[in-house]
Each structure stands twice: as C-alpha cells, then as structure tokens.
mmCIF file of C-alpha atoms in Angstrom:
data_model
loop_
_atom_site.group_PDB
_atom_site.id
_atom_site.type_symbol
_atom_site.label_atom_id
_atom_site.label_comp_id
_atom_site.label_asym_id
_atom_site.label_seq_id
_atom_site.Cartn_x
_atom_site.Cartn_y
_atom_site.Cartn_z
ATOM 1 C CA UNK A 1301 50.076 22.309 37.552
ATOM 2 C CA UNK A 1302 47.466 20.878 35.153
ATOM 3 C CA UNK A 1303 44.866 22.111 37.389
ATOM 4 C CA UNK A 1304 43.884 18.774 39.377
ATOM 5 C CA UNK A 1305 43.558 20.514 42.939
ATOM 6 C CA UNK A 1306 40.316 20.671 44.113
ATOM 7 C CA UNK A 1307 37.394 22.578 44.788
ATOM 8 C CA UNK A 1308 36.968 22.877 40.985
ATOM 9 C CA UNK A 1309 38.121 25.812 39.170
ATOM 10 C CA UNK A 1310 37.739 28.050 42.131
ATOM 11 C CA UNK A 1311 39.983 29.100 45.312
ATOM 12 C CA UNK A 1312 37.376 31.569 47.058
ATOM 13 C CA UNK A 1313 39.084 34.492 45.445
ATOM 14 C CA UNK A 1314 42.930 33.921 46.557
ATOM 15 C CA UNK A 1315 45.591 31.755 45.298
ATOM 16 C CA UNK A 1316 46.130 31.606 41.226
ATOM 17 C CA UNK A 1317 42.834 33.052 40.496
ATOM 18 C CA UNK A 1318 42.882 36.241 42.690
ATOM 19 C CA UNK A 1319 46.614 36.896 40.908
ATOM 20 C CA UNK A 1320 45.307 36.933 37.832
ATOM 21 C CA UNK A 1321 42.849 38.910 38.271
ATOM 22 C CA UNK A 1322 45.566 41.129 39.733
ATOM 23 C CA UNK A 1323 47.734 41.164 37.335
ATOM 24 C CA UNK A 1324 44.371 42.120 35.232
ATOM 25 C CA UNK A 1325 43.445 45.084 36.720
ATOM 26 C CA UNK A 1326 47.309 46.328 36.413
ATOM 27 C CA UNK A 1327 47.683 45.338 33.277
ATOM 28 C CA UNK A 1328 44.216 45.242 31.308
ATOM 29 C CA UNK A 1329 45.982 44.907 27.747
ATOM 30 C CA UNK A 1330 48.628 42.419 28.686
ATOM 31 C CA UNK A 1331 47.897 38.621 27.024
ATOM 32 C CA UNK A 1332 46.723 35.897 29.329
ATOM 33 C CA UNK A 1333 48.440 32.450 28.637
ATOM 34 C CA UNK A 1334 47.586 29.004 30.490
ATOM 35 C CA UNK A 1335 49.107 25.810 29.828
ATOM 36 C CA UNK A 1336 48.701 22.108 30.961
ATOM 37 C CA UNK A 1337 49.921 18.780 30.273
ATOM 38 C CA UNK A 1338 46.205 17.651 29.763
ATOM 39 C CA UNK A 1339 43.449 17.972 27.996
ATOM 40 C CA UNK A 1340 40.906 20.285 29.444
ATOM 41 C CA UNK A 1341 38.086 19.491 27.130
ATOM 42 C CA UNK A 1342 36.771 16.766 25.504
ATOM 43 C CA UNK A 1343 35.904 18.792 22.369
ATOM 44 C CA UNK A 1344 39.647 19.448 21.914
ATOM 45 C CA UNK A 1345 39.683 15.656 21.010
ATOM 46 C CA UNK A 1346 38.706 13.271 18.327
ATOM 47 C CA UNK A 1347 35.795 11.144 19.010
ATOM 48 C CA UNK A 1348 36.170 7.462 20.027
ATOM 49 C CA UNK A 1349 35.034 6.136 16.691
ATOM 50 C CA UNK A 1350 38.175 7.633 15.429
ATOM 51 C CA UNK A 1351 40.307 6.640 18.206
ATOM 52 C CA UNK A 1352 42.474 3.426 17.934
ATOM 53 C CA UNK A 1353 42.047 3.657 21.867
ATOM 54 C CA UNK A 1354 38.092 3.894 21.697
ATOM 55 C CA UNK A 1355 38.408 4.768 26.027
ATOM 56 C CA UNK A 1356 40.993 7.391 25.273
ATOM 57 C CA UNK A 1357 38.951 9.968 26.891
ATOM 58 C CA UNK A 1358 38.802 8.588 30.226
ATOM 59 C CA UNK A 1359 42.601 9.400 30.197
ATOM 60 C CA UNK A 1360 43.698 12.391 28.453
ATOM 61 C CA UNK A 1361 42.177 15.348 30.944
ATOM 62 C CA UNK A 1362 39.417 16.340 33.787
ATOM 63 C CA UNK A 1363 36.750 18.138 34.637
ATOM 64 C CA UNK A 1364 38.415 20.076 37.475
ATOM 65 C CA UNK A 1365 41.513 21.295 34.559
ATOM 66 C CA UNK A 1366 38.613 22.403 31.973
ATOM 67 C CA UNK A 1367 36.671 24.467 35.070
ATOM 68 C CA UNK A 1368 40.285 26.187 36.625
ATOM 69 C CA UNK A 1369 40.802 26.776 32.933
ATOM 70 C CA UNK A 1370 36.990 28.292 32.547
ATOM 71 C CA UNK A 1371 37.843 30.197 35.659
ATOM 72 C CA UNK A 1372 41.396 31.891 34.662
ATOM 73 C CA UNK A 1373 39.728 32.951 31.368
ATOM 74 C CA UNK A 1374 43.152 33.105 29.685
ATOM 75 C CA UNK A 1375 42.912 34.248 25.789
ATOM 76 C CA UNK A 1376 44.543 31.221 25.080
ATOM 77 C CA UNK A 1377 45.078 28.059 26.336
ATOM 78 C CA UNK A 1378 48.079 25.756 25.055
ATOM 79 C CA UNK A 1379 47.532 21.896 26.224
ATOM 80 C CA UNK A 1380 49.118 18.409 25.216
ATOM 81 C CA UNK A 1381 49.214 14.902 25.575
ATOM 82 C CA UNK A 1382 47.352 13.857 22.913
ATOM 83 C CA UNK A 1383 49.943 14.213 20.007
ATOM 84 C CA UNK A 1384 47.011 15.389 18.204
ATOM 85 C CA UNK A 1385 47.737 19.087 16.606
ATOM 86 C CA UNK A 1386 44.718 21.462 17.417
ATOM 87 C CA UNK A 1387 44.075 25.035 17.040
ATOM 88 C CA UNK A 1388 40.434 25.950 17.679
ATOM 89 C CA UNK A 1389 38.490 28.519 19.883
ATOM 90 C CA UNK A 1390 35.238 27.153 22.076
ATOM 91 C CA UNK A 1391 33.808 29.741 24.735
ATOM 92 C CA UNK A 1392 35.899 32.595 24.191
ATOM 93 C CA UNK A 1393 39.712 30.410 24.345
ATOM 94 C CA UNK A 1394 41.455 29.867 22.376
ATOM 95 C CA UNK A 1395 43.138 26.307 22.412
ATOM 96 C CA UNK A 1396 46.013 25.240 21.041
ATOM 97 C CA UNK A 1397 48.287 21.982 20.470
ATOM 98 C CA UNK A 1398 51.810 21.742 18.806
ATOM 99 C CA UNK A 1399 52.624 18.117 19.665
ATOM 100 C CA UNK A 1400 56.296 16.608 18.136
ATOM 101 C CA UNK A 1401 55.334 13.602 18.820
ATOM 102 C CA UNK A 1402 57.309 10.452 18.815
ATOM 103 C CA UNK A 1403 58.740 9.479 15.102
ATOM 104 C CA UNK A 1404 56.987 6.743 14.010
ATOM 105 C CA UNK A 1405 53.921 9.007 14.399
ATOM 106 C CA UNK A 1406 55.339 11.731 12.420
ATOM 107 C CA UNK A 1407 56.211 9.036 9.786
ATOM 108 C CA UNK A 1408 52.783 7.604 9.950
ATOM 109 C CA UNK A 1409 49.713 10.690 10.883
ATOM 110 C CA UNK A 1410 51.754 13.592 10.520
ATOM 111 C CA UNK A 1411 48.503 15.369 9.072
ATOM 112 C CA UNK A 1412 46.698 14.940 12.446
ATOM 113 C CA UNK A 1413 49.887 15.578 14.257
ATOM 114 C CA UNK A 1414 51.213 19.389 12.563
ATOM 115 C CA UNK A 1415 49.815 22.181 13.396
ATOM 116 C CA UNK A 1416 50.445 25.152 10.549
ATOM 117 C CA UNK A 1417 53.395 24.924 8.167
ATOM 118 C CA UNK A 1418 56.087 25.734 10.354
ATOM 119 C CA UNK A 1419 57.269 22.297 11.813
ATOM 120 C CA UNK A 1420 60.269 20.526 9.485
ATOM 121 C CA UNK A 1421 57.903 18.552 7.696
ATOM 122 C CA UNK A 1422 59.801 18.232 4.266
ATOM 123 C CA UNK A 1423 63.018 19.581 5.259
ATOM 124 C CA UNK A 1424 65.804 19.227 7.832
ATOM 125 C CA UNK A 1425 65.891 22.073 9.824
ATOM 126 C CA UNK A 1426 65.137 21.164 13.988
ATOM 127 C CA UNK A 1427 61.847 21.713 14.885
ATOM 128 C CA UNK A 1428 60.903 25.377 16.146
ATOM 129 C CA UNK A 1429 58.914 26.341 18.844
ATOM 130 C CA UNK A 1430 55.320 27.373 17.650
ATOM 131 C CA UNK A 1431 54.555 31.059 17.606
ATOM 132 C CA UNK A 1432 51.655 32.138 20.420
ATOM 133 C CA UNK A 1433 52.114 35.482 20.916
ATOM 134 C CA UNK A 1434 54.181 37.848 19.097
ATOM 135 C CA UNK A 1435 55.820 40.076 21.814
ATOM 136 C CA UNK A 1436 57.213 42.582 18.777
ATOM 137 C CA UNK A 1437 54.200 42.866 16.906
ATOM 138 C CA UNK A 1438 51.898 43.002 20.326
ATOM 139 C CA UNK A 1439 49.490 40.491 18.922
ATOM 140 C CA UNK A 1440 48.573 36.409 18.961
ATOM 141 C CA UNK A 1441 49.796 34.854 16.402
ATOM 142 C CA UNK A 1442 47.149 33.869 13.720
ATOM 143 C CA UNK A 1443 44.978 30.591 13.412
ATOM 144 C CA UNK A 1444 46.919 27.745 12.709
ATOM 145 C CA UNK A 1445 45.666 25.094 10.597
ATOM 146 C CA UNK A 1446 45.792 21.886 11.740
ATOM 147 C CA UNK A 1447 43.972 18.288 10.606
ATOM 148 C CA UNK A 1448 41.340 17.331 13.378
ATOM 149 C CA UNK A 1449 40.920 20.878 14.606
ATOM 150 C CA UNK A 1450 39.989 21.909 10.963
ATOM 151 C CA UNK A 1451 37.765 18.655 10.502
ATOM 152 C CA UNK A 1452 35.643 19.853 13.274
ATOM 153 C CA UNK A 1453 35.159 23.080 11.415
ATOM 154 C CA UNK A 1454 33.324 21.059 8.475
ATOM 155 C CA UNK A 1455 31.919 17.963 10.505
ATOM 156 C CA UNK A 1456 30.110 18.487 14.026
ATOM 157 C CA UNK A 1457 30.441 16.385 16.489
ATOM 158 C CA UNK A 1458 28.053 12.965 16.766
ATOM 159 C CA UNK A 1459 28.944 10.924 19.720
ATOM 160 C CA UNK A 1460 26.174 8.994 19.446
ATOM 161 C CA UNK A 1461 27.101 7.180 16.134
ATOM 162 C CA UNK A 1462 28.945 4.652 18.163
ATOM 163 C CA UNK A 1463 28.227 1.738 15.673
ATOM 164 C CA UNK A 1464 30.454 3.100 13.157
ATOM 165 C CA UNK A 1465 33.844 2.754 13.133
ATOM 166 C CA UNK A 1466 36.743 4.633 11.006
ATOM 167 C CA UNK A 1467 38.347 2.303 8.448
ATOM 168 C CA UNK A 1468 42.044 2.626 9.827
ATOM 169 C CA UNK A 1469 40.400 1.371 12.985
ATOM 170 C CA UNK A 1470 37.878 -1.220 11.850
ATOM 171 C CA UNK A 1471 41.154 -2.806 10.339
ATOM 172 C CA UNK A 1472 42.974 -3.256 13.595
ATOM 173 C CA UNK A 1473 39.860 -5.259 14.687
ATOM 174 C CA UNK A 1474 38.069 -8.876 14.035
ATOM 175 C CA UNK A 1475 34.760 -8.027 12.393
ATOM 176 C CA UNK A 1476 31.110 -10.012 13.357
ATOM 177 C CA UNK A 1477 28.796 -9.945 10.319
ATOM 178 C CA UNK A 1478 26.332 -7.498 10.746
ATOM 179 C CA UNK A 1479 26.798 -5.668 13.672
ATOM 180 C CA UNK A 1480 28.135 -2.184 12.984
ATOM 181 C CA UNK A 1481 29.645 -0.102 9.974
ATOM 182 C CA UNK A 1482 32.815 1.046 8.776
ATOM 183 C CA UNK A 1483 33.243 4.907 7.567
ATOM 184 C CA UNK A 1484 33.881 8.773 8.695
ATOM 185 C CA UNK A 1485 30.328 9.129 9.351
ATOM 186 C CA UNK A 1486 27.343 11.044 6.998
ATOM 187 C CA UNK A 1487 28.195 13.584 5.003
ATOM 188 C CA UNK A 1488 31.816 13.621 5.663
ATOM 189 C CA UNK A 1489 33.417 13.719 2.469
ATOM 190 C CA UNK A 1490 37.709 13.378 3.143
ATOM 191 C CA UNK A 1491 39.286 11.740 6.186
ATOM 192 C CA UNK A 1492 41.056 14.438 8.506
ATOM 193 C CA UNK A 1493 44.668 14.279 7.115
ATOM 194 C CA UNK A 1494 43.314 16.163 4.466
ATOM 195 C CA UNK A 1495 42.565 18.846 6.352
ATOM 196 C CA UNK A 1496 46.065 19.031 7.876
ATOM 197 C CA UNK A 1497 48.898 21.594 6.274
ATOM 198 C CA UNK A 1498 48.813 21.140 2.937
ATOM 199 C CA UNK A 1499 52.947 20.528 3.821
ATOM 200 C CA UNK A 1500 52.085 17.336 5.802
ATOM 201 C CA UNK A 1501 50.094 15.938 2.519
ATOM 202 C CA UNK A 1502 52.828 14.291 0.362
ATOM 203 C CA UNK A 1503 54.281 12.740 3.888
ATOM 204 C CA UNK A 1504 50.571 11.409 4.624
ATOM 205 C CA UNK A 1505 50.320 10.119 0.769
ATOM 206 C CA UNK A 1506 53.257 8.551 0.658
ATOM 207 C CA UNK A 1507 53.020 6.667 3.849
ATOM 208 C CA UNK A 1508 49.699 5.546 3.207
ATOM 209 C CA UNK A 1509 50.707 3.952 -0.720
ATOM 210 C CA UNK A 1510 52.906 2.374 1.423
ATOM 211 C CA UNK A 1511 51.013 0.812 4.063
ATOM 212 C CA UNK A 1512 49.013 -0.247 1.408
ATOM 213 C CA UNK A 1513 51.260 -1.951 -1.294
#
C-alpha cells in the first residue's frame, strides 16, 4: 500500500521492513524500488502559490508514507497523483514521477506534466513505460528532466511568500487593490514549462498563443 498503516514508518523489525532488510543482506547489490499512489513529501510538490488548488497539499500524501518510505531506504522511490512529472533526489532517494495524465492536461501543461523525452509528445506512437532500472545494463536509468523538478534545481523553495501569486493563477481569481502581488517570485527568471523537455516546448507555446489570442 501507500504506506498509511500506522506506527509510522516502523514495524519493530518484522513485517515489510525486516524483508527488506532480508532481502539486503542476501542480495547487497540488488536495486531497491518503492512505489505509492501518493506523495510522500511535500518537497516533491509545487508550492501553493503555484497551485490552482492553493490547499493541494493537505491532499496529495502523509507523513506516515514519507517516514515508511525514510525507513525502507529504497534507491528510488516512484510516486503519483499529482500529474506533475518529477525526477529529483532529497536524502539519499531518489524520486520519481511519470504521470500521463488526463488529455486536456497534456494539451494544456504538458511541460510540467513530461518527464524526459520519451513520452509521444510530438508524435503518435502509444505512450511507453518510463525506464527505472535497466535490468540489461545493471544500472538506474539516468536523471530525467522534467519542468517543476528542474525549477527547483534553479529556484529554492520560499513558502513563506504567500502574498504572491503566479499569473496563470492570479487570473482564475477576483483581485482587491492592494493586497498581494502577481509573479514567480524574486529572482526567478522563466516560468517552469521552460524547464520541461525541450520536446514538450512547441506543445506548451502553442497552447499558450492560443489561450491567449
């Protein structure tokens, strides 16, 4: 599961945990690979002033998933949910997000949606699974690039600047004169799209002329 039992992340030694570290000992060079549904840490998410869904967080994952994540110690992690493509490391995992996502989203975000080059995104070939690990080669599979995971890599995290307010979401709201601000935030100098696969760019361009016209 998604790692919602409780006692946190551990089971006094037994269970999940104690097979692992099993299956460790027999096998010290094998790969360790978790999954959930969820998110299992906030930093694997954009903050609320980019969120059309400012509360989004409250939502998308738990503290119990991110500490029986913490506890497994897998090399990587591969999560969902979100639709949000992501491919960063924080603590020693690596954490990764292929979303598909539903169409309209591909149509409309697919910078902050892809993560590397190898999902359809100008041609019609069905979307492929996403390369982890690369039983031939005995290796993971590279560092993906992908739009908000990348951003991140430029831009640290401010939570506290919640008076500002992207523009694509300051237009989906009413505003009072004076109270606030609309932008990415200091020193941010292109939106995250940009920092998607450069094969999600003419998609992102062309939707946004025309949203815009």
């Amino acid at each position: 599961g998604d790692g919602g039992g409780g006692g946190g992340g551990g089971d006094g030694g037994g269970g999940l945990l104690g097979a692992v570290e099993e299956l460790r000992r027999l096998h010290p060079s094998a790969p360790v690979v978790t999954a959930s549904h969820f998110v299992p840490r906030v930093e694997l998410s954009p903050e609320k002033r980019y969120l059309f869904l400012p509360t989004l967080a409250k939502a998308i994952g738990s503290e119990p998933l991110r500490a029986r994540v913490e506890a497994l110690r897998p090399d990587v992690h591969v999560f969902g949910h979100t639709h949000f493509g992501w491919d960063a490391t924080l603590d020693g995992v690596r954490y990764v997000q292929a979303a598909l996502s539903y169409p309209e989203e591909r149509r409309g975000r697919l910078g902050t949606i892809a993560t590397g080059d190898h999902f359809p995104h100008g041609g019609g070939d069905e979307p492929a699974p996403l390369l982890v690990w690369d039983g031939a080669a005995r290796e993971f599979a590279p560092r993906y690039r992908a739009g908000w995971s990348a951003f991140y890599d430029a831009n640290p995290r401010r939570p506290a600047l919640t008076h500002l307010l992207a523009p694509y979401v300051a237009s989906r709201y009413q505003a009072e004169p004076g109270v606030g601000e609309v932008g990415w935030g200091p020193g941010v100098t292109q939106p995250a799209w940009q920092f998607g696969p450069p094969s999600t760019h003419s998609t992102e361009r062309a939707a946004r002329a025309e949203r815009e016209g």
